[in-house]
Amino acid sequence: YQLGRLYAAQNQPERARAEFERLINAQPTVAEYHIRLAELLIEEEKAVGIALGQSEYLRRAEELLRRSLELEPANPHPLWSLGMLYARQDRYTEAIPLFEKLLTIAPRDYQAHLFLGHLYQRTNRTEDATARFDAFSRGQHAHRLEKTARREFEAKVEEIFGG
């Protein structure tokens, strides 16, 4: 697994792809391998400048993400990735239920609220879009407050206990 990630980080997509294919063949029920390979394929598609249509890479990426959801239906990662893939392909009505499910699993994911709001907007669901944008604003504000509180807490711990 780490080898595949290393190849990807070193911009060796062919080797990374081969490593994740090997892992999937050896352990086909590990969802993370499917997700990583799908994301590699999507990135390769973007790197060559092809519009995100229905290339062989993207068909394979979609298949891998769907398989990962079969293996781990409550995993937000493939929900996000597949939803983004569909949205980039203008498949908004297919992307919406993925983001809706993601928000049942991770309701505090304020970025998912924003993205779902845009999907609703694209499909003329104005009231739903407004509700998601409001949830995004509330979530973003809460996230900022949490970050500030965490920094202040860490500074206080540092002050009391030292480095």
C-alpha positions as a printed NumPy array, in Angstrom:
array([[  0.   ,   0.   ,   0.   ],
       [  2.715,   2.438,   1.003],
       [  4.673,   1.576,  -2.127],
       [  1.732,   2.564,  -4.322],
       [  1.362,   5.83 ,  -2.426],
       [  5.091,   6.47 ,  -2.754],
       [  4.999,   5.922,  -6.512],
       [  2.048,   8.307,  -6.761],
       [  3.824,  10.939,  -4.659],
       [  6.929,  10.596,  -6.852],
       [  4.835,  11.199,  -9.97 ],
       [  5.198,   7.632, -11.235],
       [  1.55 ,   6.948, -12.078],
       [  2.174,   3.79 , -14.124],
       [  4.041,   2.128, -11.257],
       [  1.484,   3.361,  -8.712],
       [ -1.357,   2.044, -10.852],
       [  0.365,  -1.329, -11.231],
       [  0.935,  -1.571,  -7.472],
       [ -2.693,  -0.829,  -6.63 ],
       [ -3.878,  -3.291,  -9.3  ],
       [ -1.616,  -5.907,  -7.687],
       [ -3.043,  -5.114,  -4.252],
       [ -6.631,  -5.32 ,  -5.514],
       [ -5.926,  -8.696,  -7.106],
       [ -4.316,  -9.963,  -3.882],
       [ -6.92 ,  -8.482,  -1.506],
       [-10.056,  -7.565,  -3.467],
       [-12.117,  -6.732,  -0.378],
       [ -9.951,  -3.813,   0.795],
       [-11.921,  -0.728,  -0.246],
       [ -8.991,   1.659,   0.189],
       [ -7.074,   0.002,  -2.676],
       [-10.041,   0.544,  -5.005],
       [-10.338,   4.179,  -3.907],
       [ -6.633,   4.927,  -4.381],
       [ -6.531,   3.38 ,  -7.837],
       [ -9.681,   5.256,  -8.878],
       [ -8.212,   8.545,  -7.741],
       [ -4.992,   7.828,  -9.635],
       [ -6.978,   7.192, -12.805],
       [ -8.946,  10.409, -12.367],
       [ -5.743,  12.389, -11.78 ],
       [ -4.12 ,  10.865, -14.855],
       [ -7.137,  11.847, -16.9  ],
       [ -6.826,  15.421, -15.676],
       [ -3.053,  15.483, -16.21 ],
       [ -3.326,  14.744, -19.917],
       [ -5.84 ,  17.537, -20.303],
       [ -8.734,  15.436, -21.479],
       [-12.112,  16.794, -20.498],
       [-13.715,  14.617, -17.87 ],
       [-16.043,  12.756, -20.153],
       [-16.301,   8.985, -20.391],
       [-12.803,   7.728, -21.137],
       [-11.678,   4.221, -20.283],
       [ -9.821,   5.565, -17.228],
       [-12.949,   7.228, -15.915],
       [-15.15 ,   4.218, -16.553],
       [-12.64 ,   2.137, -14.58 ],
       [-12.465,   4.782, -11.816],
       [-16.251,   4.79 , -11.523],
       [-16.288,   0.997, -11.337],
       [-13.626,   1.019,  -8.602],
       [-15.438,   3.651,  -6.547],
       [-18.728,   1.773,  -6.849],
       [-16.973,  -1.41 ,  -5.705],
       [-15.446,   0.391,  -2.727],
       [-18.935,   1.559,  -1.739],
       [-20.179,  -2.024,  -1.919],
       [-17.361,  -3.   ,   0.425],
       [-17.767,  -0.03 ,   2.787],
       [-21.112,   1.735,   2.243],
       [-20.531,   4.158,   5.125],
       [-17.112,   5.334,   3.922],
       [-17.408,   9.049,   3.047],
       [-14.239,   9.06 ,   0.904],
       [-15.627,   7.171,  -2.123],
       [-18.962,   8.977,  -1.771],
       [-17.103,  12.275,  -2.165],
       [-14.867,  11.035,  -4.986],
       [-17.661,   9.443,  -7.004],
       [-19.917,  12.448,  -6.418],
       [-17.157,  14.773,  -7.644],
       [-16.552,  12.594, -10.693],
       [-20.247,  12.676, -11.591],
       [-20.466,  16.42 , -11.017],
       [-17.454,  17.072, -13.253],
       [-19.173,  15.029, -15.941],
       [-22.369,  17.106, -15.535],
       [-24.149,  14.075, -14.046],
       [-25.676,  16.19 , -11.292],
       [-28.708,  14.037, -10.558],
       [-26.396,  11.064,  -9.98 ],
       [-24.042,  13.105,  -7.785],
       [-26.763,  14.48 ,  -5.492],
       [-27.677,  11.235,  -3.66 ],
       [-23.993,  10.545,  -3.027],
       [-23.512,  13.884,  -1.292],
       [-26.804,  13.501,   0.551],
       [-25.616,  10.137,   1.887],
       [-22.214,  11.592,   2.717],
       [-23.932,  14.221,   4.869],
       [-25.878,  11.556,   6.771],
       [-22.51 ,   9.996,   7.639],
       [-20.56 ,  13.235,   8.159],
       [-23.106,  15.998,   8.823],
       [-20.417,  18.457,   9.927],
       [-18.588,  18.296,   6.579],
       [-19.318,  21.897,   5.681],
       [-17.637,  21.593,   2.271],
       [-20.069,  18.809,   1.348],
       [-22.936,  21.168,   2.22 ],
       [-21.472,  23.756,  -0.137],
       [-20.974,  21.306,  -2.96 ],
       [-24.445,  19.814,  -2.532],
       [-25.841,  23.351,  -2.603],
       [-24.191,  23.911,  -5.977],
       [-25.57 ,  20.606,  -7.252],
       [-29.055,  21.573,  -6.12 ],
       [-28.612,  24.931,  -7.808],
       [-27.611,  23.23 , -11.075],
       [-30.783,  21.114, -10.936],
       [-33.063,  24.08 , -10.126],
       [-33.711,  23.008,  -6.531],
       [-33.384,  26.55 ,  -5.222],
       [-34.83 ,  26.045,  -1.734],
       [-32.663,  22.998,  -1.137],
       [-29.624,  24.921,  -2.41 ],
       [-30.313,  27.8  ,  -0.017],
       [-30.592,  25.384,   2.911],
       [-27.248,  23.773,   2.012],
       [-25.551,  27.159,   1.602],
       [-26.86 ,  28.187,   5.037],
       [-25.553,  24.912,   6.512],
       [-22.198,  25.591,   4.843],
       [-22.001,  29.066,   6.397],
       [-22.841,  27.741,   9.857],
       [-20.399,  24.865,   9.483],
       [-17.596,  27.05 ,   8.211],
       [-18.101,  29.456,  11.108],
       [-18.069,  26.582,  13.62 ],
       [-14.926,  25.169,  12.007],
       [-13.146,  28.514,  12.346],
       [-14.195,  28.785,  15.998],
       [-12.919,  25.259,  16.676],
       [ -9.569,  26.051,  15.044],
       [ -9.219,  29.227,  17.095],
       [-10.145,  27.432,  20.317],
       [ -7.667,  24.645,  19.532],
       [ -4.843,  27.125,  18.899],
       [ -5.647,  29.006,  22.116],
       [ -5.779,  25.74 ,  24.076],
       [ -2.44 ,  24.572,  22.647],
       [ -0.874,  27.951,  23.466],
       [ -2.156,  27.696,  27.04 ],
       [ -0.802,  24.156,  27.424],
       [  2.538,  25.363,  26.057],
       [  2.51 ,  28.27 ,  28.504],
       [  1.748,  26.012,  31.474],
       [  3.867,  22.99 ,  30.655],
       [  6.491,  24.445,  28.357],
       [  7.874,  22.882,  25.184]])
